[in-house]
């Protein structure tokens, strides 16, 4: 089959903050860049990030990057790689200033500097008093950043393929990734994009869970493409549940709400976080707060007629602070709950939010996998950044405000490394026909008609299984059952069919392709969770309640082939400073 | 609840038509939830949507004659049967999906990015809270296109008139104390069409799902232009 073909120096798949930051670096270096996105760039899910981006600017309280590093290592429950964490925390201030120069309308202090608010898990002086490290544009920081990055890419003349869906990575005869097969959603026509170097920046996979804060588009496309290309996924058992999703609905209410002075109450009106985290209280790490809320509800202290949530109280902050600092969530609570949070508390419950795991990379964004002799062999020309990647700066639990930082720091780093790679690899390597054929088969599989189950039904079932069998608290029996149910569901997905085979803007077909991606990512998650027999960060096992540094201070690697698990050591050696050795984690 | 939706598939339909569905209304239901129920009954029904909370701007549609976002428009506030059509004035791709190219072109044309000619400092460019306040009501735009596609001037001259969304962005940068391209921005908007086709009909203000006011922004650009001329 002869397919149309376009050629670029670099291909970036995904137009959220990570992809756009990398694309900007490449475009400014005069590389030709194609950014492929299944939605118009400003619809990417970075747009929904609210609270802010961490950097030790010390505009409000004393701070430095080393304290930020300590908090991030501790927050990761010592599973984060300390070289990558040092790199990120050192780069943070520069990257925030760069965003400011790019036009991000940060909120301001009276002296004209960027406003910073306290967020969970932040401390001064290695575990001392609360820090204020999160730079914010009201509670619309992700929106402000995404728009500014898109705007700068317009200025840099980046080529955009808006509403193109990436089907699969393509390779040359030696197995080197040399582009991707994509599909123009509007026409349904496939297109080969040939590239000397490729970046996956496709975001997370919150849609594997029923109640989540994520957009419909967060279906783990890049993670699944990596799995199909034979690359394992790292640390997939660590899925973050955000403590304050709107109860029953899932929409996110930023941690900034607690950063500005809000707190949680149980049905007795008790500020229960004081019991779980006497020092940090409501600003403990997200895993700690989510477990505390779940425990309150399980032990019968939940609010409402079904006792199934707790309350987030903000009305004591006053309308002025709320309008200035939290206008977005005020309007959201009004829209979805008909509650004015300036006057009454909002019902909240932990909600699936962020994929800590992902495609394994080093701190240059290069994808690394145990291909030959070492567990971290660089895969030439292939990069990954942001939520789809696992670099790993978040380890077992991400700190609020570190994901917007992750995407710009490693988006830029990957862009720079890709520029280096292009200097040494000046010519296209070509694409192997069999690799094209495989990708086309993935698309053509959905031409099948006849009897079969529907995609929306299967998706609903998968989300329910993941929520029930792989949620906040986990045990061997329940996870084992979850694995079996997911494997059975995977079989049924093989027989699913579409009733709509039209070409033009066929969203049913897109949802089917996304469902295959979700299935691959959900299987990785539940398998990785079953195999990790300890509690660490967001992975909380009732049958193994303690963190086990002797046996389990290591990264998981899940491969699609046979659902095999491998492990590799945590990189505990920072770039220049002393390592932070594991300690009991109290807040 | 009855809901009637605009249908057109260029592969099978000669003419567009309205199709009516019965869906179960639930407490707090949004129009997007109702559209999703229709899609379960008929998988060929097509519309854009993503975040479900009014921040991504994907699901701009025309609901009972008025542009808005499906995901934050409550069904209980609407007269039934609810009529849902694509936003007006744009080429239809399929059902509720329109071709937004012209809208994006006008957005790009106003140079919607920060331009500074001075070397940047090694820290942030200072901005007072009062200067920053001027950006409120401007930077929140989500590019959903509800405003421009409700604007008669944009319907008539989508190739020449920048439209309310793009002009709001233009003012967002003109109003920013950090931007240094005022003269360039104003001269780009000179002439009878790009800016001055706005006749203050104010449909844009009426429909903006984020409560922004493009007409006011356009007025400010005109004022600044006048001030710079004298």
PDB file of N, CA and C in Angstrom, chain A residues 479-537:
ATOM      1  N   UNK A 479      -6.462  -7.857  44.129  1.00  0.00           N
ATOM      2  CA  UNK A 479      -5.675  -7.561  42.928  1.00  0.00           C
ATOM      3  C   UNK A 479      -5.652  -8.759  41.982  1.00  0.00           C
ATOM      4  N   UNK A 480      -5.525  -9.962  42.570  1.00  0.00           N
ATOM      5  CA  UNK A 480      -5.512 -11.177  41.748  1.00  0.00           C
ATOM      6  C   UNK A 480      -6.816 -11.283  40.959  1.00  0.00           C
ATOM      7  N   UNK A 481      -7.918 -11.008  41.646  1.00  0.00           N
ATOM      8  CA  UNK A 481      -9.219 -11.045  40.983  1.00  0.00           C
ATOM      9  C   UNK A 481      -9.283  -9.977  39.892  1.00  0.00           C
ATOM     10  N   UNK A 482      -8.708  -8.810  40.203  1.00  0.00           N
ATOM     11  CA  UNK A 482      -8.672  -7.725  39.230  1.00  0.00           C
ATOM     12  C   UNK A 482      -7.913  -8.128  37.970  1.00  0.00           C
ATOM     13  N   UNK A 483      -6.772  -8.775  38.155  1.00  0.00           N
ATOM     14  CA  UNK A 483      -5.969  -9.221  37.013  1.00  0.00           C
ATOM     15  C   UNK A 483      -6.787 -10.174  36.152  1.00  0.00           C
ATOM     16  N   UNK A 484      -7.460 -11.147  36.822  1.00  0.00           N
ATOM     17  CA  UNK A 484      -8.231 -12.133  36.052  1.00  0.00           C
ATOM     18  C   UNK A 484      -9.370 -11.465  35.281  1.00  0.00           C
ATOM     19  N   UNK A 485     -10.038 -10.548  35.952  1.00  0.00           N
ATOM     20  CA  UNK A 485     -11.151  -9.861  35.279  1.00  0.00           C
ATOM     21  C   UNK A 485     -10.654  -9.036  34.089  1.00  0.00           C
ATOM     22  N   UNK A 486      -9.503  -8.401  34.281  1.00  0.00           N
ATOM     23  CA  UNK A 486      -8.967  -7.581  33.182  1.00  0.00           C
ATOM     24  C   UNK A 486      -8.517  -8.443  32.008  1.00  0.00           C
ATOM     25  N   UNK A 487      -7.934  -9.613  32.308  1.00  0.00           N
ATOM     26  CA  UNK A 487      -7.508 -10.503  31.214  1.00  0.00           C
ATOM     27  C   UNK A 487      -8.718 -11.006  30.431  1.00  0.00           C
ATOM     28  N   UNK A 488      -9.801 -11.291  31.165  1.00  0.00           N
ATOM     29  CA  UNK A 488     -11.025 -11.737  30.483  1.00  0.00           C
ATOM     30  C   UNK A 488     -11.583 -10.613  29.603  1.00  0.00           C
ATOM     31  N   UNK A 489     -11.504  -9.414  30.141  1.00  0.00           N
ATOM     32  CA  UNK A 489     -12.013  -8.269  29.391  1.00  0.00           C
ATOM     33  C   UNK A 489     -11.170  -8.013  28.137  1.00  0.00           C
ATOM     34  N   UNK A 490      -9.872  -8.230  28.272  1.00  0.00           N
ATOM     35  CA  UNK A 490      -8.967  -8.053  27.134  1.00  0.00           C
ATOM     36  C   UNK A 490      -9.379  -8.994  25.979  1.00  0.00           C
ATOM     37  N   UNK A 491      -9.704 -10.235  26.343  1.00  0.00           N
ATOM     38  CA  UNK A 491     -10.168 -11.212  25.343  1.00  0.00           C
ATOM     39  C   UNK A 491     -11.422 -10.696  24.636  1.00  0.00           C
ATOM     40  N   UNK A 492     -12.340 -10.132  25.440  1.00  0.00           N
ATOM     41  CA  UNK A 492     -13.599  -9.657  24.852  1.00  0.00           C
ATOM     42  C   UNK A 492     -13.358  -8.461  23.932  1.00  0.00           C
ATOM     43  N   UNK A 493     -12.364  -7.650  24.279  1.00  0.00           N
ATOM     44  CA  UNK A 493     -12.060  -6.491  23.429  1.00  0.00           C
ATOM     45  C   UNK A 493     -11.599  -6.936  22.038  1.00  0.00           C
ATOM     46  N   UNK A 494     -10.924  -8.098  22.000  1.00  0.00           N
ATOM     47  CA  UNK A 494     -10.461  -8.603  20.703  1.00  0.00           C
ATOM     48  C   UNK A 494     -11.627  -8.849  19.743  1.00  0.00           C
ATOM     49  N   UNK A 495     -12.787  -9.151  20.323  1.00  0.00           N
ATOM     50  CA  UNK A 495     -13.946  -9.448  19.480  1.00  0.00           C
ATOM     51  C   UNK A 495     -14.907  -8.270  19.300  1.00  0.00           C
ATOM     52  N   UNK A 496     -14.536  -7.123  19.870  1.00  0.00           N
ATOM     53  CA  UNK A 496     -15.436  -5.972  19.749  1.00  0.00           C
ATOM     54  C   UNK A 496     -15.486  -5.504  18.298  1.00  0.00           C
ATOM     55  N   UNK A 497     -16.620  -4.943  17.899  1.00  0.00           N
ATOM     56  CA  UNK A 497     -16.735  -4.396  16.544  1.00  0.00           C
ATOM     57  C   UNK A 497     -17.321  -2.995  16.580  1.00  0.00           C
ATOM     58  N   UNK A 498     -17.088  -2.290  15.504  1.00  0.00           N
ATOM     59  CA  UNK A 498     -17.709  -0.981  15.339  1.00  0.00           C
ATOM     60  C   UNK A 498     -18.916  -1.126  14.417  1.00  0.00           C
ATOM     61  N   UNK A 499     -19.934  -0.305  14.663  1.00  0.00           N
ATOM     62  CA  UNK A 499     -21.056  -0.287  13.723  1.00  0.00           C
ATOM     63  C   UNK A 499     -20.885   0.841  12.715  1.00  0.00           C
ATOM     64  N   UNK A 500     -20.022   1.812  13.065  1.00  0.00           N
ATOM     65  CA  UNK A 500     -19.803   2.952  12.174  1.00  0.00           C
ATOM     66  C   UNK A 500     -18.445   2.797  11.490  1.00  0.00           C
ATOM     67  N   UNK A 501     -18.463   2.598  10.192  1.00  0.00           N
ATOM     68  CA  UNK A 501     -17.201   2.439   9.456  1.00  0.00           C
ATOM     69  C   UNK A 501     -16.936   3.620   8.523  1.00  0.00           C
ATOM     70  N   UNK A 502     -17.596   4.731   8.778  1.00  0.00           N
ATOM     71  CA  UNK A 502     -17.421   5.887   7.895  1.00  0.00           C
ATOM     72  C   UNK A 502     -16.031   6.487   8.076  1.00  0.00           C
ATOM     73  N   UNK A 503     -15.622   7.277   7.119  1.00  0.00           N
ATOM     74  CA  UNK A 503     -14.279   7.863   7.134  1.00  0.00           C
ATOM     75  C   UNK A 503     -14.239   9.210   7.853  1.00  0.00           C
ATOM     76  N   UNK A 504     -15.243  10.062   7.574  1.00  0.00           N
ATOM     77  CA  UNK A 504     -15.166  11.453   8.018  1.00  0.00           C
ATOM     78  C   UNK A 504     -15.426  11.595   9.515  1.00  0.00           C
ATOM     79  N   UNK A 505     -14.457  12.138  10.222  1.00  0.00           N
ATOM     80  CA  UNK A 505     -14.556  12.440  11.650  1.00  0.00           C
ATOM     81  C   UNK A 505     -15.283  11.336  12.426  1.00  0.00           C
ATOM     82  N   UNK A 506     -14.760  10.136  12.281  1.00  0.00           N
ATOM     83  CA  UNK A 506     -15.391   8.991  12.934  1.00  0.00           C
ATOM     84  C   UNK A 506     -14.870   8.858  14.370  1.00  0.00           C
ATOM     85  N   UNK A 507     -15.596   9.448  15.322  1.00  0.00           N
ATOM     86  CA  UNK A 507     -15.127   9.430  16.717  1.00  0.00           C
ATOM     87  C   UNK A 507     -15.296   8.049  17.349  1.00  0.00           C
ATOM     88  N   UNK A 508     -16.232   7.252  16.825  1.00  0.00           N
ATOM     89  CA  UNK A 508     -16.383   5.889  17.352  1.00  0.00           C
ATOM     90  C   UNK A 508     -15.096   5.095  17.106  1.00  0.00           C
ATOM     91  N   UNK A 509     -14.489   5.298  15.932  1.00  0.00           N
ATOM     92  CA  UNK A 509     -13.241   4.601  15.632  1.00  0.00           C
ATOM     93  C   UNK A 509     -12.105   5.094  16.529  1.00  0.00           C
ATOM     94  N   UNK A 510     -12.040   6.411  16.738  1.00  0.00           N
ATOM     95  CA  UNK A 510     -11.008   6.950  17.633  1.00  0.00           C
ATOM     96  C   UNK A 510     -11.158   6.342  19.032  1.00  0.00           C
ATOM     97  N   UNK A 511     -12.405   6.261  19.503  1.00  0.00           N
ATOM     98  CA  UNK A 511     -12.629   5.715  20.846  1.00  0.00           C
ATOM     99  C   UNK A 511     -12.241   4.243  20.928  1.00  0.00           C
ATOM    100  N   UNK A 512     -12.384   3.515  19.832  1.00  0.00           N
ATOM    101  CA  UNK A 512     -11.969   2.114  19.828  1.00  0.00           C
ATOM    102  C   UNK A 512     -10.444   2.008  19.905  1.00  0.00           C
ATOM    103  N   UNK A 513      -9.759   2.849  19.141  1.00  0.00           N
ATOM    104  CA  UNK A 513      -8.288   2.853  19.177  1.00  0.00           C
ATOM    105  C   UNK A 513      -7.797   3.271  20.569  1.00  0.00           C
ATOM    106  N   UNK A 514      -8.495   4.233  21.168  1.00  0.00           N
ATOM    107  CA  UNK A 514      -8.140   4.670  22.519  1.00  0.00           C
ATOM    108  C   UNK A 514      -8.386   3.561  23.538  1.00  0.00           C
ATOM    109  N   UNK A 515      -9.466   2.818  23.331  1.00  0.00           N
ATOM    110  CA  UNK A 515      -9.799   1.749  24.272  1.00  0.00           C
ATOM    111  C   UNK A 515      -8.711   0.686  24.296  1.00  0.00           C
ATOM    112  N   UNK A 516      -8.143   0.378  23.128  1.00  0.00           N
ATOM    113  CA  UNK A 516      -7.030  -0.589  23.104  1.00  0.00           C
ATOM    114  C   UNK A 516      -5.849  -0.048  23.906  1.00  0.00           C
ATOM    115  N   UNK A 517      -5.618   1.245  23.814  1.00  0.00           N
ATOM    116  CA  UNK A 517      -4.530   1.853  24.580  1.00  0.00           C
ATOM    117  C   UNK A 517      -4.812   1.788  26.076  1.00  0.00           C
ATOM    118  N   UNK A 518      -6.043   2.136  26.455  1.00  0.00           N
ATOM    119  CA  UNK A 518      -6.426   2.088  27.868  1.00  0.00           C
ATOM    120  C   UNK A 518      -6.267   0.676  28.425  1.00  0.00           C
ATOM    121  N   UNK A 519      -6.682  -0.293  27.639  1.00  0.00           N
ATOM    122  CA  UNK A 519      -6.607  -1.682  28.071  1.00  0.00           C
ATOM    123  C   UNK A 519      -5.153  -2.061  28.368  1.00  0.00           C
ATOM    124  N   UNK A 520      -4.246  -1.685  27.461  1.00  0.00           N
ATOM    125  CA  UNK A 520      -2.826  -2.011  27.659  1.00  0.00           C
ATOM    126  C   UNK A 520      -2.287  -1.358  28.923  1.00  0.00           C
ATOM    127  N   UNK A 521      -2.675  -0.107  29.163  1.00  0.00           N
ATOM    128  CA  UNK A 521      -2.173   0.624  30.323  1.00  0.00           C
ATOM    129  C   UNK A 521      -2.793   0.080  31.618  1.00  0.00           C
ATOM    130  N   UNK A 522      -4.077  -0.250  31.572  1.00  0.00           N
ATOM    131  CA  UNK A 522      -4.745  -0.796  32.761  1.00  0.00           C
ATOM    132  C   UNK A 522      -4.137  -2.146  33.138  1.00  0.00           C
ATOM    133  N   UNK A 523      -3.849  -2.969  32.144  1.00  0.00           N
ATOM    134  CA  UNK A 523      -3.211  -4.261  32.420  1.00  0.00           C
ATOM    135  C   UNK A 523      -1.840  -4.056  33.064  1.00  0.00           C
ATOM    136  N   UNK A 524      -1.097  -3.095  32.559  1.00  0.00           N
ATOM    137  CA  UNK A 524       0.216  -2.792  33.144  1.00  0.00           C
ATOM    138  C   UNK A 524       0.056  -2.372  34.602  1.00  0.00           C
ATOM    139  N   UNK A 525      -0.963  -1.564  34.876  1.00  0.00           N
ATOM    140  CA  UNK A 525      -1.176  -1.031  36.222  1.00  0.00           C
ATOM    141  C   UNK A 525      -1.532  -2.139  37.206  1.00  0.00           C
ATOM    142  N   UNK A 526      -2.489  -2.968  36.841  1.00  0.00           N
ATOM    143  CA  UNK A 526      -2.960  -3.975  37.790  1.00  0.00           C
ATOM    144  C   UNK A 526      -1.906  -5.076  37.990  1.00  0.00           C
ATOM    145  N   UNK A 527      -1.178  -5.433  36.933  1.00  0.00           N
ATOM    146  CA  UNK A 527      -0.104  -6.419  37.088  1.00  0.00           C
ATOM    147  C   UNK A 527       1.012  -5.880  37.986  1.00  0.00           C
ATOM    148  N   UNK A 528       1.415  -4.642  37.737  1.00  0.00           N
ATOM    149  CA  UNK A 528       2.491  -4.060  38.544  1.00  0.00           C
ATOM    150  C   UNK A 528       2.066  -3.967  40.008  1.00  0.00           C
ATOM    151  N   UNK A 529       0.790  -3.660  40.241  1.00  0.00           N
ATOM    152  CA  UNK A 529       0.283  -3.519  41.606  1.00  0.00           C
ATOM    153  C   UNK A 529       0.258  -4.867  42.318  1.00  0.00           C
ATOM    154  N   UNK A 530      -0.151  -5.898  41.597  1.00  0.00           N
ATOM    155  CA  UNK A 530      -0.204  -7.235  42.203  1.00  0.00           C
ATOM    156  C   UNK A 530       1.188  -7.682  42.628  1.00  0.00           C
ATOM    157  N   UNK A 531       2.188  -7.336  41.828  1.00  0.00           N
ATOM    158  CA  UNK A 531       3.527  -7.850  42.089  1.00  0.00           C
ATOM    159  C   UNK A 531       4.297  -7.101  43.167  1.00  0.00           C
ATOM    160  N   UNK A 532       3.933  -5.853  43.454  1.00  0.00           N
ATOM    161  CA  UNK A 532       4.687  -5.106  44.471  1.00  0.00           C
ATOM    162  C   UNK A 532       4.122  -5.386  45.858  1.00  0.00           C
ATOM    163  N   UNK A 533       4.882  -6.140  46.649  1.00  0.00           N
ATOM    164  CA  UNK A 533       4.396  -6.586  47.949  1.00  0.00           C
ATOM    165  C   UNK A 533       4.956  -5.721  49.068  1.00  0.00           C
ATOM    166  N   UNK A 534       4.571  -4.486  49.056  1.00  0.00           N
ATOM    167  CA  UNK A 534       4.914  -3.517  50.102  1.00  0.00           C
ATOM    168  C   UNK A 534       3.962  -2.335  49.931  1.00  0.00           C
ATOM    169  N   UNK A 535       3.982  -1.416  50.903  1.00  0.00           N
ATOM    170  CA  UNK A 535       3.247  -0.161  50.748  1.00  0.00           C
ATOM    171  C   UNK A 535       4.253   0.963  50.581  1.00  0.00           C
ATOM    172  N   UNK A 536       4.075   1.736  49.532  1.00  0.00           N
ATOM    173  CA  UNK A 536       4.989   2.854  49.268  1.00  0.00           C
ATOM    174  C   UNK A 536       4.210   3.904  48.494  1.00  0.00           C
ATOM    175  N   UNK A 537       4.255   5.148  48.986  1.00  0.00           N
ATOM    176  CA  UNK A 537       3.572   6.229  48.283  1.00  0.00           C
ATOM    177  C   UNK A 537       2.123   5.890  48.016  1.00  0.00           C
TER     178      UNK A 537
END
